[in-house]
PDB file of C-alpha atoms in Angstrom:
ATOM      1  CA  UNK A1121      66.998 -24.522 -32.779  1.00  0.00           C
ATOM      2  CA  UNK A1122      63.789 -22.902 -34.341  1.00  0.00           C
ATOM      3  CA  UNK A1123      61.964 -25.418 -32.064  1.00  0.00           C
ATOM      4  CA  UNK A1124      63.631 -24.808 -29.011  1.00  0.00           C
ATOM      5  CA  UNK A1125      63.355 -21.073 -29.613  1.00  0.00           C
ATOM      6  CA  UNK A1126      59.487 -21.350 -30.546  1.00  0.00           C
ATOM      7  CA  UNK A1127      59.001 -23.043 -27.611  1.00  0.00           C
ATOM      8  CA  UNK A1128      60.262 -20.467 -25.629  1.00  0.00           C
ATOM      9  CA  UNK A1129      58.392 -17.601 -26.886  1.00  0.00           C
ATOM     10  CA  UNK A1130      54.964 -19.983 -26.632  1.00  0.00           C
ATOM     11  CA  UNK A1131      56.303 -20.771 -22.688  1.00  0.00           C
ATOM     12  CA  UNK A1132      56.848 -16.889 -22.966  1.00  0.00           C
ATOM     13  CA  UNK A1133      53.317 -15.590 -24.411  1.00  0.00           C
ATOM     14  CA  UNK A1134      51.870 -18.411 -21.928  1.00  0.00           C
ATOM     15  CA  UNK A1135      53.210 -16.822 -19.023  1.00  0.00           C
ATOM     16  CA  UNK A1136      52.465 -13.146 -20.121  1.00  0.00           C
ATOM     17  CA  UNK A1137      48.742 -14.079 -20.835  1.00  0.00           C
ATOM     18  CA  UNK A1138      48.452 -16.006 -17.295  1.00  0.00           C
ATOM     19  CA  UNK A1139      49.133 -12.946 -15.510  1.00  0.00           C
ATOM     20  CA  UNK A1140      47.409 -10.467 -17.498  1.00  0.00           C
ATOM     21  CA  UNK A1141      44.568 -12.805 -17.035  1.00  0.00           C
ATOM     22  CA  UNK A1142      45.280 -13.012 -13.071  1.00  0.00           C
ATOM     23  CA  UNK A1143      44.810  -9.157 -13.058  1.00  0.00           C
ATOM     24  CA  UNK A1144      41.696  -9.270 -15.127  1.00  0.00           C
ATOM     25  CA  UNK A1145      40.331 -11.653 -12.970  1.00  0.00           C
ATOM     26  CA  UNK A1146      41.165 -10.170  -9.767  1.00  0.00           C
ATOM     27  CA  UNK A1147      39.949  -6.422 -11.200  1.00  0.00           C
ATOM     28  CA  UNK A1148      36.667  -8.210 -12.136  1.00  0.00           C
ATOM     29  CA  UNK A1149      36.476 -10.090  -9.250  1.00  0.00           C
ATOM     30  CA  UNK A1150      36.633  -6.993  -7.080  1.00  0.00           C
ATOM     31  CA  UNK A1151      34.446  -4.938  -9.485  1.00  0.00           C
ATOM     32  CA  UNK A1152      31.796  -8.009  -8.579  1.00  0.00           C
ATOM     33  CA  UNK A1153      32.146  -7.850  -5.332  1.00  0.00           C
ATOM     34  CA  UNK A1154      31.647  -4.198  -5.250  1.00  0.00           C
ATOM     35  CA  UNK A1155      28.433  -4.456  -6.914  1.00  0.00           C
ATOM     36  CA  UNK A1156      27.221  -7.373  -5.144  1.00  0.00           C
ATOM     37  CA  UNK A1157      27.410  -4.909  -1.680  1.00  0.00           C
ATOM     38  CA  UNK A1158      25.590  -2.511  -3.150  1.00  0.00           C
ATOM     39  CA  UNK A1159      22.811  -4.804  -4.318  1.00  0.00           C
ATOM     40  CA  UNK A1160      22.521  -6.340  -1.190  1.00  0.00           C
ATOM     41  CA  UNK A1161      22.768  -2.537   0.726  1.00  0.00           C
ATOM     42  CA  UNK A1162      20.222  -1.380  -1.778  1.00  0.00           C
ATOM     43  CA  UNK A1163      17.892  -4.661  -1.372  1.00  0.00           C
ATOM     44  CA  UNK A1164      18.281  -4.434   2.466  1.00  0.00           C
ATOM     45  CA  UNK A1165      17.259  -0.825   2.160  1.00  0.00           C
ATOM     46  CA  UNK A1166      14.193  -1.611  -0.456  1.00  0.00           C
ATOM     47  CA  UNK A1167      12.956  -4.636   2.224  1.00  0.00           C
ATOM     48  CA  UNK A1168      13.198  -2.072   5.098  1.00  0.00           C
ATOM     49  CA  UNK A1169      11.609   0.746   3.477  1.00  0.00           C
ATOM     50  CA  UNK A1170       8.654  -1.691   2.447  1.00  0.00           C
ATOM     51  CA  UNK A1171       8.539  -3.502   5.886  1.00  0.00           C
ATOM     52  CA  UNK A1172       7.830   0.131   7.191  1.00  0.00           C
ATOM     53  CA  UNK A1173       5.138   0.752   4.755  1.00  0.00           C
ATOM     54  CA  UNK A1174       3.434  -2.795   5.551  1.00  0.00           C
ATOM     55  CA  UNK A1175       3.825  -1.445   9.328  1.00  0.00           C
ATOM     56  CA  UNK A1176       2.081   1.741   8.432  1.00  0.00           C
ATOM     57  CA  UNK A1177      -0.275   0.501   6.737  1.00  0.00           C
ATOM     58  CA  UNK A1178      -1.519  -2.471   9.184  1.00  0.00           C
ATOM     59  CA  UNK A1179      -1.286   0.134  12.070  1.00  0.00           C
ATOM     60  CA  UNK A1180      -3.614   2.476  10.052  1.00  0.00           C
ATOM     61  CA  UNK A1181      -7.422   2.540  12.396  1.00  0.00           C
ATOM     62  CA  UNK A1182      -9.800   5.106  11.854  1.00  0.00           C
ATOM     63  CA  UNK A1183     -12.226   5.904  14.269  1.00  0.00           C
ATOM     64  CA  UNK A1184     -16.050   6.133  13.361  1.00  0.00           C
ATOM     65  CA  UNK A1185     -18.549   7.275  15.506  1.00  0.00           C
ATOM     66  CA  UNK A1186     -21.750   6.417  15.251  1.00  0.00           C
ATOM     67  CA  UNK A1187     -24.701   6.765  17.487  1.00  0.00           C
ATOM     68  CA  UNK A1188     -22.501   7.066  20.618  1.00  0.00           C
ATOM     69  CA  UNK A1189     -20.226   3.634  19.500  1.00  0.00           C
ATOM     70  CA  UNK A1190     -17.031   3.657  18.344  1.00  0.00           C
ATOM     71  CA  UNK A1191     -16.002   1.449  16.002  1.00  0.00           C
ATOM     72  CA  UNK A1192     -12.666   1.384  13.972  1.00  0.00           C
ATOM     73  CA  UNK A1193     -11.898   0.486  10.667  1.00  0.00           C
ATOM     74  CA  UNK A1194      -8.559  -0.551   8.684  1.00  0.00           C
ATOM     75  CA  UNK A1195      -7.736   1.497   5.994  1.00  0.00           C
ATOM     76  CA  UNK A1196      -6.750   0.460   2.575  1.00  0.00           C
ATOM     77  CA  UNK A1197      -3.943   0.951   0.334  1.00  0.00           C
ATOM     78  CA  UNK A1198      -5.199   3.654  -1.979  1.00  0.00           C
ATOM     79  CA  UNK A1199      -4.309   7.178  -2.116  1.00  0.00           C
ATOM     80  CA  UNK A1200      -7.631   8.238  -1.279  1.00  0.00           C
ATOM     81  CA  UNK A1201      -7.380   6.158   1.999  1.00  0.00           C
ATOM     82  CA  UNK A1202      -4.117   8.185   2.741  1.00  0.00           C
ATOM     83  CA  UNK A1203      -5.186  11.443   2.164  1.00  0.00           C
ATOM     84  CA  UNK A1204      -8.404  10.665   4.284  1.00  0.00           C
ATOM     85  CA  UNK A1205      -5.684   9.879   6.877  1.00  0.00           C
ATOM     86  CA  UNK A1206      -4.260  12.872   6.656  1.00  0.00           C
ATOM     87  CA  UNK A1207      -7.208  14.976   6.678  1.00  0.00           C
ATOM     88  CA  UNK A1208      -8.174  13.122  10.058  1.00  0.00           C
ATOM     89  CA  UNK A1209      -5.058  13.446  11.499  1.00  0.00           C
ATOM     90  CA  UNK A1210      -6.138  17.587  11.762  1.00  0.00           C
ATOM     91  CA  UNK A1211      -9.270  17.577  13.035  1.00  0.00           C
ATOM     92  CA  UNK A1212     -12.299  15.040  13.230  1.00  0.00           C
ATOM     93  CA  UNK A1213     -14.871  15.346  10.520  1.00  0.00           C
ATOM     94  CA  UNK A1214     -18.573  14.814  10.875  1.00  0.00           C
ATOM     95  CA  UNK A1215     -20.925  13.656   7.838  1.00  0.00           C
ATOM     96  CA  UNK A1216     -24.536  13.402   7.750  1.00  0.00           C
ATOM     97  CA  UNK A1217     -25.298   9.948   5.957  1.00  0.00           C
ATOM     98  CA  UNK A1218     -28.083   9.085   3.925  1.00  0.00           C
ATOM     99  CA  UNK A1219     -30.006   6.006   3.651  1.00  0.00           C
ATOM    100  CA  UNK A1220     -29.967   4.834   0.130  1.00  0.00           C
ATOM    101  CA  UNK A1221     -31.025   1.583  -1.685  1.00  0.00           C
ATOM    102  CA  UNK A1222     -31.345  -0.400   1.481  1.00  0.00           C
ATOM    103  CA  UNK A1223     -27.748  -1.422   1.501  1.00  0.00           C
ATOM    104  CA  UNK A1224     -25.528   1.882   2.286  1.00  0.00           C
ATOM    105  CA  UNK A1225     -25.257   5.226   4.150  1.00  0.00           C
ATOM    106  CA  UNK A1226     -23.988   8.066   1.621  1.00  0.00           C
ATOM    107  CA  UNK A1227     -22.657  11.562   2.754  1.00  0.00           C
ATOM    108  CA  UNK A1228     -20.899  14.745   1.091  1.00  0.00           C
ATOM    109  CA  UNK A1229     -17.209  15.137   2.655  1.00  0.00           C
ATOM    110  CA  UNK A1230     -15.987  18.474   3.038  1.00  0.00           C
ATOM    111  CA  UNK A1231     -13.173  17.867   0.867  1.00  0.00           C
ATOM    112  CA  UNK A1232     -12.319  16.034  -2.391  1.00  0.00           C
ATOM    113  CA  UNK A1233     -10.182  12.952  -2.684  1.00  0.00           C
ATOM    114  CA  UNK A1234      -8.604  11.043  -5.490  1.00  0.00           C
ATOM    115  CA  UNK A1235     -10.618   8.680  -7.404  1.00  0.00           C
ATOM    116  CA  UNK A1236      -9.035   5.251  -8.118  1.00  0.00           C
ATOM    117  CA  UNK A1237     -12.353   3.714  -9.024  1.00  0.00           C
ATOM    118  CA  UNK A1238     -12.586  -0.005  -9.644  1.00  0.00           C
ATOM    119  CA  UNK A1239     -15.679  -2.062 -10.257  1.00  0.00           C
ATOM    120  CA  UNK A1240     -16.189  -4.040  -6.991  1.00  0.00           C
ATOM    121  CA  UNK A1241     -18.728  -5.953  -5.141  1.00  0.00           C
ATOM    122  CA  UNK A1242     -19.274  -4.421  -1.628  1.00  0.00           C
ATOM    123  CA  UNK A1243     -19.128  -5.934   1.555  1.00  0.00           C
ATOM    124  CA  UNK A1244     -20.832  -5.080   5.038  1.00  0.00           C
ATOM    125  CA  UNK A1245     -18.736  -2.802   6.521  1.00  0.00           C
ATOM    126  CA  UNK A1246     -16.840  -1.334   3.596  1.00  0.00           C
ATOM    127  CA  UNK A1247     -16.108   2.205   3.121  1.00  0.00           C
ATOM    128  CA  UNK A1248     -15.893   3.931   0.048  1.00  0.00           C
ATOM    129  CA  UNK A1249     -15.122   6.773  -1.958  1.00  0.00           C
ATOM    130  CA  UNK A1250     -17.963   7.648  -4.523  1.00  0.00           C
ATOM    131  CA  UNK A1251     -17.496  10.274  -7.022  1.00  0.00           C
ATOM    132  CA  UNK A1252     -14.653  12.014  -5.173  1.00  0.00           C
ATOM    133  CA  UNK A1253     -16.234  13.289  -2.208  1.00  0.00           C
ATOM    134  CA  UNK A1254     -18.860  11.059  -0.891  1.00  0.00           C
ATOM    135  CA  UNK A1255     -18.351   8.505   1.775  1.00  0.00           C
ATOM    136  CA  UNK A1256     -20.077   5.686   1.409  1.00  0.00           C
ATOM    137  CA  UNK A1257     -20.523   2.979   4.712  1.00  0.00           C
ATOM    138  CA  UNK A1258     -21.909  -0.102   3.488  1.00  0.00           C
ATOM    139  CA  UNK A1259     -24.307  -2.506   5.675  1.00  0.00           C
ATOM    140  CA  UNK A1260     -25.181  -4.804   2.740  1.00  0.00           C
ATOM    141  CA  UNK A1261     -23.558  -5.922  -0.666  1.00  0.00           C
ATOM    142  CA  UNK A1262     -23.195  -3.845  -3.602  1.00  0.00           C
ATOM    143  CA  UNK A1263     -21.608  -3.404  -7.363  1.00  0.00           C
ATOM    144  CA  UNK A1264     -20.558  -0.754  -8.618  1.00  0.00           C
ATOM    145  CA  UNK A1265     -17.499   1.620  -9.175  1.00  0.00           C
ATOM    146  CA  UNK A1266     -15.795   2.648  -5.487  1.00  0.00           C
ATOM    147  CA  UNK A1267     -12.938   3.750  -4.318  1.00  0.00           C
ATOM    148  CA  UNK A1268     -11.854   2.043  -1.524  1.00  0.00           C
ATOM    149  CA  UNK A1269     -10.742   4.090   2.011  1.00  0.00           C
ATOM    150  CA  UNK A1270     -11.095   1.069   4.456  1.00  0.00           C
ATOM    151  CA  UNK A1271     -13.293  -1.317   6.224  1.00  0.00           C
ATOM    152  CA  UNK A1272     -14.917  -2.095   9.435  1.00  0.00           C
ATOM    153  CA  UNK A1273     -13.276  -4.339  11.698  1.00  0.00           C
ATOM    154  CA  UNK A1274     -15.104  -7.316  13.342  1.00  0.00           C
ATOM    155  CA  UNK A1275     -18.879  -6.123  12.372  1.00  0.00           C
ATOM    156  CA  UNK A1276     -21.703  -8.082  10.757  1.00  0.00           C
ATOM    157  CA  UNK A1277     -24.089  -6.473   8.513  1.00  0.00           C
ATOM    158  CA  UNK A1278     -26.802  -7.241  10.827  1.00  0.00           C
ATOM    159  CA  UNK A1279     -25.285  -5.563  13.589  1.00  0.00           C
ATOM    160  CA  UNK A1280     -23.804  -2.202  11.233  1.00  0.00           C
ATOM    161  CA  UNK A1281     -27.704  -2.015  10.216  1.00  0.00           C
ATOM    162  CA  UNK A1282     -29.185  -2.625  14.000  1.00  0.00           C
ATOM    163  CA  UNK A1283     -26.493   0.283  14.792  1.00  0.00           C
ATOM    164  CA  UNK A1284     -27.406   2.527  12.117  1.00  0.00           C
ATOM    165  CA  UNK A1285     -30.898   2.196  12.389  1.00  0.00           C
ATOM    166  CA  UNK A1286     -33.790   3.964  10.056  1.00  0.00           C
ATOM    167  CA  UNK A1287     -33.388   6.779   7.839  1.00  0.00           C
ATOM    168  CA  UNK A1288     -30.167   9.747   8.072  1.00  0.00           C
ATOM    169  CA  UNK A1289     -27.504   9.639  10.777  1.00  0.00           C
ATOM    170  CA  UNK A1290     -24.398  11.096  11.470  1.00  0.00           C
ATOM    171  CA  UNK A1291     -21.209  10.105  11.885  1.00  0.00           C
ATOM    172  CA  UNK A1292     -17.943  10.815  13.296  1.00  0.00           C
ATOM    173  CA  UNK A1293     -14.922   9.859  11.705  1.00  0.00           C
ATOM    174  CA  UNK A1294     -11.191  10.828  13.280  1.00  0.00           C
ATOM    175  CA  UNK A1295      -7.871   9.367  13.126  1.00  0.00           C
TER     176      UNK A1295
END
């Protein structure tokens, strides 16, 4: 008789634990489920937030002026390059360039911009941000410590240097 009635409570506990462990199951199942939408609402809103950014940021030209030809130039990712952007987006700004070194055209901005410096080797046709607020338009390679704003697109150092000729110019950049 002890048997029979240990058996029964086992059967009994057996049963009880089965269906607390259903509702577990199914509470945890729908707690997973929960958080799986909101990861994948969250990561759908992360990839279209960045997909707009990349689309910003490849749709970024800036105009540049320079000796009656216009030329345009992709900006780059930095903060400097954005707040050039939005300085541009106001009203055109013209900078007298000087020739220095053989290899660049340097000119004071009106305003300051933020400095992100990083040792680099220059390209022809890179623009850069020296010491805050000079522009720097290169025609030839360089090191030293830029920030970058942008680059040129589809220009040869040969040709930026035919175009810029001898000595100071000026230049028009807009947005």
């Amino acid at each position: 008789m002890k048997k029979l009635v240990s058996l029964i409570v086992l059967c009994s506990c057996a049963v009880l634990y089965s269906a607390c462990g259903n509702t577990v199951s199914n509470t945890s199942l729908k707690q997973t489920e929960t958080v799986q939408q909101k990861q994948t609402t969250k990561s759908a809103e992360e990839t279209s937030a960045a997909d707009k950014s990349i689309s910003e940021a490849t749709n970024t030209k800036l105009k540049i002026y320079i000796n009656g030809t216009e030329l345009t130039a992709t900006l780059a990712d930095s903060t400097a390059a954005k707040e050039l952007a939005e300085k541009l987006k106001a009203e055109p700004v013209t900078v007298k360039l000087n020739e220095y070194g053989g290899f660049e055209k340097v000119g004071k901005l009106p305003w300051s911009l933020t400095q992100t410096d990083e040792s680099t080797v220059t390209e022809a046709g890179d623009i850069m941000l020296y010491q805050g607020n000079q522009i720097t338009i290169f025609y030839n390679s360089n090191s030293w410590s830029y920030t970058k704003l942008g680059s040129i697109d589809k220009i040869t150092g040969e040709e930026l240097a035919k175009l810029f000729g001898e000595g100071n110019i000026t230049v028009t950049l807009s947005y």
